[in-house]
Amino acid sequence: MKKVYVSLIADLIHAGHINILKEASKLGEVTVGLLTLKACGELNDIPYLDFEKRKEVLESLSMVKKVIAQDTASYKTNLEALKPDFVVHGDEWQNNNQKKYREEVIASLKAWDGKLVEIAYSSDINDMNIKEQMTKLGITTTARLGRLRKLINAKPVVKILEVHNALSGLIAENANETLEDGAVVTFDGMWSSSLTDSTSKGKPDIEAVDTTARLTTVNEIFEVTTKPMIYDADTGGKAEHFEFTVRSLERTGVSAVIIEDKTGLKKNSLFGNDVAQTQDSIENFCHKIKVGKEAQVTNEFMIIARIESLILEAGMEDALKRAFAYVEAGADGVMIHSRLKDPAEIIEFVTSFREKDNSTPIVVVPTSFNAVTTDEFAKMGVNVVIYANHMLRAAYPGMMKVAQSILKNRRSLEAEPDCMAIKEILELIPGTK
Ligand code: SPV
Ligand code: MG
């Protein structure tokens, strides 16, 4: 009996998969290399179903002899272990972001005279089309909430963009860029920033915008998006209040909350010690984390502890001591903040933290240390990078410039080149026509 290898994600089994498996089984005994969450992350294609569920479905198909895990987007390790006579794949990978894996498969098969068999790809039935259609229908609260943890487990680094209203939410949802290697990159989720939500409401970033108003913004964003959200809850308020915030965020479908270890009148961290800011005691803050963890209803919701020691110049030792204490108290992740342009203190923190803890997610907000790329953060051991205020900061100068031009010229003619065309704005929102 010949050996046949088929690599699949098999999240939503459809006629295209069945066709490939049918053709593969005509050639011999089929082993499916089922992509693990990590391997899916390399392809930027995160499945809805977990590995065991996807495996169960495939194992029940008569065309499949065996299902094994494929832990990387590359087939190499599995192929060298199995030495199949055939690898069967849809022919669409000749021209998409899997091209490099195809070339690698051809090279590997040569060593034992195996063959690659490519099946004509049915362009009307494929995962991406089905997923796109599903996304258009929206997302359930539970699926959105659980998605952040999945992304953190799957991807080398999760990229989050600040949103302050539904329109900026649509940018986080739809912005994409095709890189040189053909890979299409997108943002993984959204950040509800206390700074930009307050600023867009014309108020200072001092916890003056209450949770109800903040959640109204979140709900408006959720109406038109499907990506997960991390919510900036400032200090979290009093522990007795924080438990209600946690429940409200979960009920809305927010995936994670970040609370910072400050107390008293909160001021934005980027002021540093230029304004009076007080750090909470480790004991109090751990208590707040515990209260939050006890209040949450789902297993997926995350409470992330933000350490302000470097912002307030309390030193690296204090930052690390707090980080470990907060994780001990139940925090699902830590955020380390810095307002220095030089990333040295962030690198030192991440390296020292990772020496003792190689699993707790680390979050950074590189507003100041903005020369570091997401890939460099990933290599360092950071899991989530938040671009925390850029949508609002980009929008405001444009609006101010146009307002001033109208005043100066007593008409809008001169401002037109700085504005989007009316036709474009009429068609900006998906499904307008
Ligand atoms: C925010 O976006 O509101 C933050 C990040 O908390 S920072 O402004 O850098 O403090
Ligand atoms: Mg904030």
Coordinates of C-alpha atoms and ligand atoms in Angstrom, one line a residue:
M1 CA 0.0 0.0 0.0
K2 CA 1.4 3.4 -1.0
K3 CA 1.6 6.1 1.7
V4 CA -0.2 9.5 1.0
Y5 CA 0.2 12.7 3.1
V6 CA -2.4 15.4 3.2
S7 CA -1.9 18.5 5.4
L8 CA -5.0 20.2 6.6
I9 CA -6.4 22.8 9.0
A10 CA -9.9 21.2 8.5
D11 CA -11.7 23.9 10.6
L12 CA -14.9 23.8 8.5
I13 CA -14.9 20.6 6.5
H14 CA -16.4 21.3 3.0
A15 CA -16.7 19.7 -0.4
G16 CA -13.2 21.0 -1.3
H17 CA -11.6 18.9 1.5
I18 CA -13.7 15.8 0.7
N19 CA -12.6 16.1 -3.0
I20 CA -8.9 16.2 -2.0
L21 CA -9.2 13.3 0.5
K22 CA -11.1 11.2 -2.1
E23 CA -8.4 11.7 -4.7
A24 CA -5.7 11.1 -2.1
S25 CA -7.3 7.8 -0.9
K26 CA -7.3 6.5 -4.5
L27 CA -3.5 6.7 -4.4
G28 CA -3.0 4.8 -1.1
E29 CA -3.4 5.0 2.6
V30 CA -4.0 8.6 3.8
T31 CA -2.3 10.2 6.7
V32 CA -3.5 13.7 7.5
G33 CA -1.0 16.1 9.1
L34 CA -3.4 18.2 11.1
L35 CA -2.0 21.7 11.7
T36 CA -1.8 22.6 15.4
L37 CA -2.8 26.0 16.7
K38 CA 0.8 27.2 16.5
A39 CA 1.2 26.0 12.9
C40 CA -2.1 27.8 12.0
G41 CA -0.7 30.9 13.7
E42 CA 2.3 30.8 11.3
L43 CA -0.2 31.0 8.4
N44 CA -2.3 33.7 10.0
D45 CA -5.4 31.4 9.8
I46 CA -6.7 30.7 13.3
P47 CA -9.3 28.0 13.4
Y48 CA -12.6 28.2 15.3
L49 CA -12.4 24.6 16.5
D50 CA -9.5 23.3 18.7
F51 CA -7.2 20.6 17.6
E52 CA -9.0 17.6 19.3
K53 CA -12.3 18.6 17.8
R54 CA -10.9 18.9 14.3
K55 CA -9.1 15.6 14.7
E56 CA -12.3 13.8 15.8
V57 CA -14.1 14.8 12.6
L58 CA -11.2 13.7 10.3
E59 CA -10.8 10.4 12.1
S60 CA -14.4 9.6 11.5
L61 CA -13.9 9.8 7.7
S62 CA -13.4 6.5 5.9
M63 CA -10.9 8.0 3.5
V64 CA -8.5 8.9 6.3
K65 CA -6.3 6.2 7.8
K66 CA -4.6 8.2 10.5
V67 CA -4.4 11.8 11.8
I68 CA -1.1 13.1 13.2
A69 CA -0.1 16.6 14.4
Q70 CA 1.8 19.0 12.1
D71 CA 3.3 21.5 14.5
T72 CA 4.8 23.9 11.9
A73 CA 3.5 25.4 8.7
S74 CA 6.5 23.6 7.1
Y75 CA 5.8 19.9 6.3
K76 CA 9.5 19.0 6.5
T77 CA 9.6 17.2 9.9
N78 CA 6.5 15.1 9.2
L79 CA 7.5 14.2 5.6
E80 CA 11.0 13.1 6.7
A81 CA 9.5 10.9 9.4
L82 CA 6.8 9.4 7.2
K83 CA 8.5 9.4 3.7
P84 CA 5.2 9.3 1.9
D85 CA 5.0 8.2 -1.8
F86 CA 2.6 11.1 -2.4
V87 CA 1.7 14.5 -1.0
V88 CA -1.7 15.7 -2.2
H89 CA -2.7 19.4 -2.1
G90 CA -5.0 21.8 -3.9
D91 CA -3.2 23.7 -6.7
E92 CA -4.0 27.2 -5.2
W93 CA -0.8 27.1 -3.2
Q94 CA 1.2 27.6 -6.4
N95 CA 0.5 31.3 -6.1
N96 CA -0.4 32.2 -2.5
N97 CA 1.5 32.7 0.8
Q98 CA 2.1 28.9 1.0
K99 CA 4.3 28.9 -2.1
K100 CA 7.5 28.6 -0.1
Y101 CA 6.1 25.5 1.7
R102 CA 5.2 24.0 -1.7
E103 CA 8.8 24.4 -2.9
E104 CA 10.1 22.8 0.3
V105 CA 7.7 19.8 -0.1
I106 CA 8.9 19.2 -3.7
A107 CA 12.5 19.4 -2.5
S108 CA 11.9 17.0 0.4
L109 CA 10.0 14.4 -1.7
K110 CA 13.0 14.2 -4.1
A111 CA 15.0 12.4 -1.5
W112 CA 12.9 9.2 -1.7
D113 CA 11.4 9.8 -5.1
G114 CA 7.9 10.8 -3.8
K115 CA 5.5 12.9 -5.9
L116 CA 3.4 16.0 -5.3
V117 CA -0.1 15.6 -6.7
E118 CA -2.1 18.8 -7.1
I119 CA -5.8 18.8 -7.4
A120 CA -7.6 21.6 -9.3
Y121 CA -8.8 24.1 -6.6
S122 CA -12.5 24.9 -6.5
S123 CA -12.4 28.7 -6.2
D124 CA -16.1 28.9 -5.1
I125 CA -15.6 26.5 -2.2
N126 CA -12.8 27.3 0.2
D127 CA -12.2 28.1 3.8
M128 CA -11.4 31.7 3.2
N129 CA -14.6 32.4 1.3
I130 CA -16.7 30.6 3.9
K131 CA -14.9 32.4 6.8
E132 CA -15.4 35.7 5.0
Q133 CA -19.1 35.0 4.7
M134 CA -19.3 34.0 8.3
T135 CA -17.5 37.2 9.4
K136 CA -20.0 39.3 7.4
L137 CA -22.8 37.7 9.5
G138 CA -21.1 38.9 12.7
I139 CA -19.7 37.1 15.7
T140 CA -21.2 35.8 18.9
T141 CA -20.1 37.5 22.2
T142 CA -18.6 34.2 23.4
A143 CA -16.6 33.6 20.2
R144 CA -15.2 37.1 20.2
L145 CA -14.3 37.0 23.9
G146 CA -12.4 33.7 23.6
R147 CA -10.5 34.7 20.5
L148 CA -7.7 36.7 22.2
R149 CA -6.4 33.7 24.2
K150 CA -6.5 31.6 21.1
L151 CA -4.5 34.2 19.2
I152 CA -2.0 34.6 22.0
N153 CA -1.5 30.8 22.0
A154 CA -1.3 30.6 18.2
K155 CA 0.8 33.6 17.1
P156 CA 4.4 34.6 17.8
V157 CA 3.0 38.1 18.5
V158 CA -0.5 39.6 18.6
K159 CA -0.9 43.1 17.0
I160 CA -3.6 45.4 18.5
L161 CA -4.7 48.7 17.2
E162 CA -6.3 51.6 19.2
V163 CA -10.0 52.3 18.4
H164 CA -12.1 55.2 19.8
N165 CA -15.3 54.9 17.7
A166 CA -17.0 52.6 15.2
L167 CA -15.2 54.1 12.2
S168 CA -11.7 53.5 13.7
G169 CA -13.0 50.0 14.6
L170 CA -13.6 49.4 10.9
I171 CA -10.0 50.4 10.2
A172 CA -8.7 47.9 12.8
E173 CA -11.1 45.3 11.3
N174 CA -10.3 45.8 7.6
A175 CA -6.8 47.3 7.2
N176 CA -4.4 44.9 5.5
E177 CA -1.1 45.0 3.8
T178 CA 0.5 42.5 1.4
L179 CA 4.2 42.0 2.3
E180 CA 7.0 41.2 -0.1
D181 CA 6.7 37.4 0.5
G182 CA 3.0 37.5 -0.5
A183 CA 1.8 37.2 3.1
V184 CA -1.3 39.4 3.9
V185 CA -0.9 41.0 7.3
T186 CA -3.8 42.5 9.4
F187 CA -4.4 43.6 13.0
D188 CA -5.5 40.9 15.4
G189 CA -7.6 43.0 17.6
M190 CA -8.5 46.4 19.2
W191 CA -7.5 48.5 22.2
S192 CA -10.1 50.6 23.9
S193 CA -7.7 53.3 25.2
S194 CA -8.7 55.4 28.2
L195 CA -6.6 58.2 26.7
T196 CA -8.2 58.3 23.3
D197 CA -11.8 57.5 24.4
S198 CA -11.5 60.3 26.9
T199 CA -9.9 62.7 24.5
S200 CA -12.5 62.0 21.7
K201 CA -15.1 62.9 24.3
G202 CA -13.2 66.2 25.1
K203 CA -12.2 65.0 28.6
P204 CA -8.8 64.5 30.3
D205 CA -7.5 60.9 30.9
I206 CA -8.3 60.9 34.6
E207 CA -11.0 58.2 34.9
A208 CA -13.6 61.0 34.4
V209 CA -15.4 59.1 31.6
D210 CA -17.3 56.5 33.5
T211 CA -17.6 52.8 32.6
T212 CA -21.1 53.2 31.2
A213 CA -20.0 55.8 28.7
R214 CA -16.9 53.8 27.9
L215 CA -19.1 50.7 27.3
T216 CA -21.3 52.7 25.0
T217 CA -18.3 53.3 22.7
V218 CA -17.3 49.6 23.0
N219 CA -20.8 48.5 22.0
E220 CA -20.9 50.9 19.0
I221 CA -17.5 49.4 17.9
F222 CA -18.8 45.8 18.4
E223 CA -21.8 46.5 16.2
V224 CA -19.6 46.7 13.1
T225 CA -16.6 44.6 13.9
T226 CA -15.7 41.0 14.8
K227 CA -12.1 41.2 16.2
P228 CA -11.4 40.8 19.9
M229 CA -10.8 43.8 22.2
I230 CA -8.5 44.6 25.1
Y231 CA -10.0 47.2 27.4
D232 CA -8.0 49.8 29.3
A233 CA -9.7 50.1 32.7
D234 CA -7.2 52.6 34.2
T235 CA -6.7 51.6 37.9
G236 CA -9.8 49.5 37.9
G237 CA -11.2 51.8 40.6
K238 CA -11.9 50.3 44.0
A239 CA -11.8 46.5 44.2
E240 CA -15.5 46.5 45.1
H241 CA -16.2 48.4 41.8
F242 CA -13.8 46.4 39.7
E243 CA -15.8 43.2 40.1
F244 CA -18.8 44.9 38.4
T245 CA -16.6 46.2 35.6
V246 CA -15.2 42.7 35.0
R247 CA -18.8 41.3 34.7
S248 CA -19.9 44.2 32.4
L249 CA -16.9 43.7 30.1
E250 CA -17.4 39.9 29.9
R251 CA -21.2 40.4 29.2
T252 CA -20.3 42.7 26.4
G253 CA -17.7 40.3 24.8
V254 CA -14.5 42.1 25.7
S255 CA -11.6 39.6 25.9
A256 CA -9.3 41.2 28.4
V257 CA -9.0 44.1 30.8
I258 CA -5.7 45.8 31.7
I259 CA -5.5 47.5 35.1
E260 CA -2.6 49.6 36.2
D261 CA -1.1 49.6 39.7
K262 CA -1.7 53.3 40.5
T263 CA -3.9 54.8 43.2
G264 CA -5.5 58.2 43.8
L265 CA -6.3 60.6 41.0
K266 CA -5.0 58.8 37.9
K267 CA -3.0 60.7 35.4
N268 CA -1.8 59.5 32.0
S269 CA 1.5 57.4 32.4
L270 CA 3.3 59.3 29.6
F271 CA 3.4 62.3 32.0
G272 CA 5.6 60.2 34.3
N273 CA 6.8 62.0 37.3
D274 CA 6.0 65.4 35.8
V275 CA 2.7 65.2 37.6
A276 CA 1.9 63.7 41.0
Q277 CA 1.2 60.0 40.6
T278 CA 1.1 57.3 43.3
Q279 CA 1.8 53.6 42.9
D280 CA -0.5 51.2 44.7
S281 CA 0.9 48.8 47.3
I282 CA 1.6 45.3 46.0
E283 CA -0.9 43.9 48.6
N284 CA -3.8 46.2 47.6
F285 CA -3.2 45.6 43.9
C286 CA -3.0 41.8 44.3
H287 CA -6.3 42.0 46.3
K288 CA -7.9 43.8 43.3
I289 CA -6.6 41.2 40.9
K290 CA -8.0 38.4 43.1
V291 CA -11.4 40.1 43.4
G292 CA -11.5 40.5 39.6
K293 CA -10.6 36.8 38.9
E294 CA -13.2 35.6 41.4
A295 CA -15.9 37.8 39.7
Q296 CA -15.3 36.6 36.1
V297 CA -17.8 34.1 34.8
T298 CA -16.0 32.6 31.8
N299 CA -12.7 30.8 31.7
E300 CA -11.4 32.8 28.7
F301 CA -11.6 36.4 30.1
M302 CA -8.2 37.7 30.9
I303 CA -7.1 40.2 33.6
I304 CA -3.8 41.7 32.8
A305 CA -1.7 43.6 35.4
R306 CA 0.1 46.7 34.3
I307 CA 3.2 47.6 36.1
E308 CA 4.0 51.3 36.4
S309 CA 7.4 51.0 38.3
L310 CA 9.5 52.1 35.3
I311 CA 7.1 55.0 34.5
L312 CA 7.4 56.2 38.1
E313 CA 11.1 55.6 38.3
A314 CA 10.8 53.0 41.1
G315 CA 13.4 50.7 39.4
M316 CA 13.7 47.4 37.6
E317 CA 13.8 45.3 40.8
D318 CA 10.5 46.8 41.9
A319 CA 9.0 46.2 38.4
L320 CA 10.0 42.5 38.5
K321 CA 9.0 41.9 42.1
R322 CA 5.5 43.3 41.3
A323 CA 5.2 41.3 38.1
F324 CA 5.8 38.0 39.8
A325 CA 3.5 39.0 42.7
Y326 CA 0.7 39.9 40.3
V327 CA 1.0 36.6 38.4
E328 CA 1.0 34.8 41.8
A329 CA -2.3 36.6 42.6
G330 CA -3.9 35.3 39.5
A331 CA -3.1 37.8 36.7
D332 CA -3.4 36.2 33.2
G333 CA -0.7 38.5 31.8
V334 CA 1.5 41.5 32.6
M335 CA 1.9 44.7 30.8
I336 CA 5.2 46.6 31.3
H337 CA 5.2 50.2 30.5
S338 CA 8.0 52.7 29.8
R339 CA 8.1 56.3 28.5
L340 CA 11.7 56.2 27.3
K341 CA 12.5 56.3 23.6
D342 CA 15.3 53.7 24.2
P343 CA 13.8 50.2 24.6
A344 CA 16.7 49.1 26.9
E345 CA 14.6 48.9 30.1
I346 CA 11.8 47.1 28.3
I347 CA 14.3 44.5 26.9
E348 CA 15.8 44.1 30.4
F349 CA 12.4 43.6 32.0
V350 CA 11.3 41.1 29.4
T351 CA 14.6 39.1 29.5
S352 CA 14.6 38.9 33.3
F353 CA 10.9 38.0 33.5
R354 CA 11.3 35.3 30.9
E355 CA 14.2 33.7 32.8
K356 CA 11.7 32.8 35.5
D357 CA 8.4 32.6 33.7
N358 CA 8.3 31.5 30.1
S359 CA 4.5 31.3 29.7
T360 CA 2.7 34.3 31.2
P361 CA 1.8 36.6 28.3
I362 CA 3.7 39.9 28.3
V363 CA 2.1 43.1 26.8
V364 CA 3.9 46.2 25.7
V365 CA 2.7 49.6 24.5
P366 CA 5.5 51.1 22.3
T367 CA 4.3 54.7 22.0
S368 CA 7.7 56.0 23.1
F369 CA 10.0 53.1 22.1
N370 CA 8.5 53.1 18.6
A371 CA 11.6 52.0 16.6
V372 CA 11.2 48.3 17.7
T373 CA 9.2 46.2 15.2
T374 CA 6.6 43.6 16.1
D375 CA 8.9 40.9 14.9
E376 CA 11.7 42.1 17.2
F377 CA 9.2 42.1 20.1
A378 CA 8.2 38.6 19.3
K379 CA 11.9 37.4 19.4
M380 CA 12.3 39.2 22.7
G381 CA 9.5 37.2 24.3
V382 CA 6.7 39.7 24.1
N383 CA 3.2 38.3 23.2
V384 CA 1.0 41.4 22.6
V385 CA 1.9 44.7 21.1
I386 CA -0.6 47.5 21.4
Y387 CA -0.5 50.6 19.1
A388 CA -2.4 52.6 21.7
N389 CA -3.3 56.0 20.3
H390 CA -2.4 56.3 16.7
M391 CA -5.8 56.4 15.1
L392 CA -6.9 59.4 17.1
R393 CA -3.5 61.1 16.8
A394 CA -3.7 60.7 13.0
A395 CA -7.2 62.0 12.7
Y396 CA -7.0 65.1 14.8
P397 CA -4.2 67.1 12.9
G398 CA -6.2 66.5 9.6
M399 CA -9.4 67.9 11.1
M400 CA -7.6 70.9 12.6
K401 CA -5.8 71.8 9.4
V402 CA -9.1 71.8 7.4
A403 CA -10.9 73.9 10.0
Q404 CA -8.1 76.5 9.9
S405 CA -8.0 76.5 6.1
I406 CA -11.8 77.3 6.0
L407 CA -11.3 80.1 8.4
K408 CA -8.4 81.6 6.6
N409 CA -9.8 81.3 3.1
R410 CA -13.4 82.0 4.0
R411 CA -14.4 79.0 1.8
S412 CA -13.6 75.3 1.6
L413 CA -12.0 75.2 -1.9
E414 CA -8.5 75.2 -0.6
A415 CA -9.2 72.5 2.0
E416 CA -10.5 70.0 -0.6
P417 CA -7.2 68.2 -1.3
D418 CA -6.9 67.4 2.4
C419 CA -10.4 65.9 2.5
M420 CA -11.7 62.6 1.3
A421 CA -13.9 62.9 -1.8
I422 CA -17.7 62.9 -1.1
K423 CA -18.1 59.9 -3.5
E424 CA -15.5 58.0 -1.5
I425 CA -17.1 58.7 1.8
L426 CA -20.5 57.7 0.5
E427 CA -19.0 54.3 -0.3
L428 CA -16.7 54.0 2.7
I429 CA -18.9 51.8 4.8
P430 CA -19.1 48.2 3.6
G431 CA -22.5 47.4 2.1
T432 CA -23.6 51.1 1.7
K433 CA -24.9 50.9 -1.8
Ligands
SPV1 C1 -4.0 54.5 27.0 O1 -4.0 54.3 25.8 O2 -4.9 55.1 27.6 C2 -2.9 53.9 27.9 C3 -1.6 53.8 27.4 O3 -3.2 53.7 29.1 S1 -0.7 55.2 27.8 O4 -1.4 56.3 27.2 O5 0.6 55.0 27.2 O6 -0.6 55.3 29.2
MG2 MG -5.0 54.6 29.7

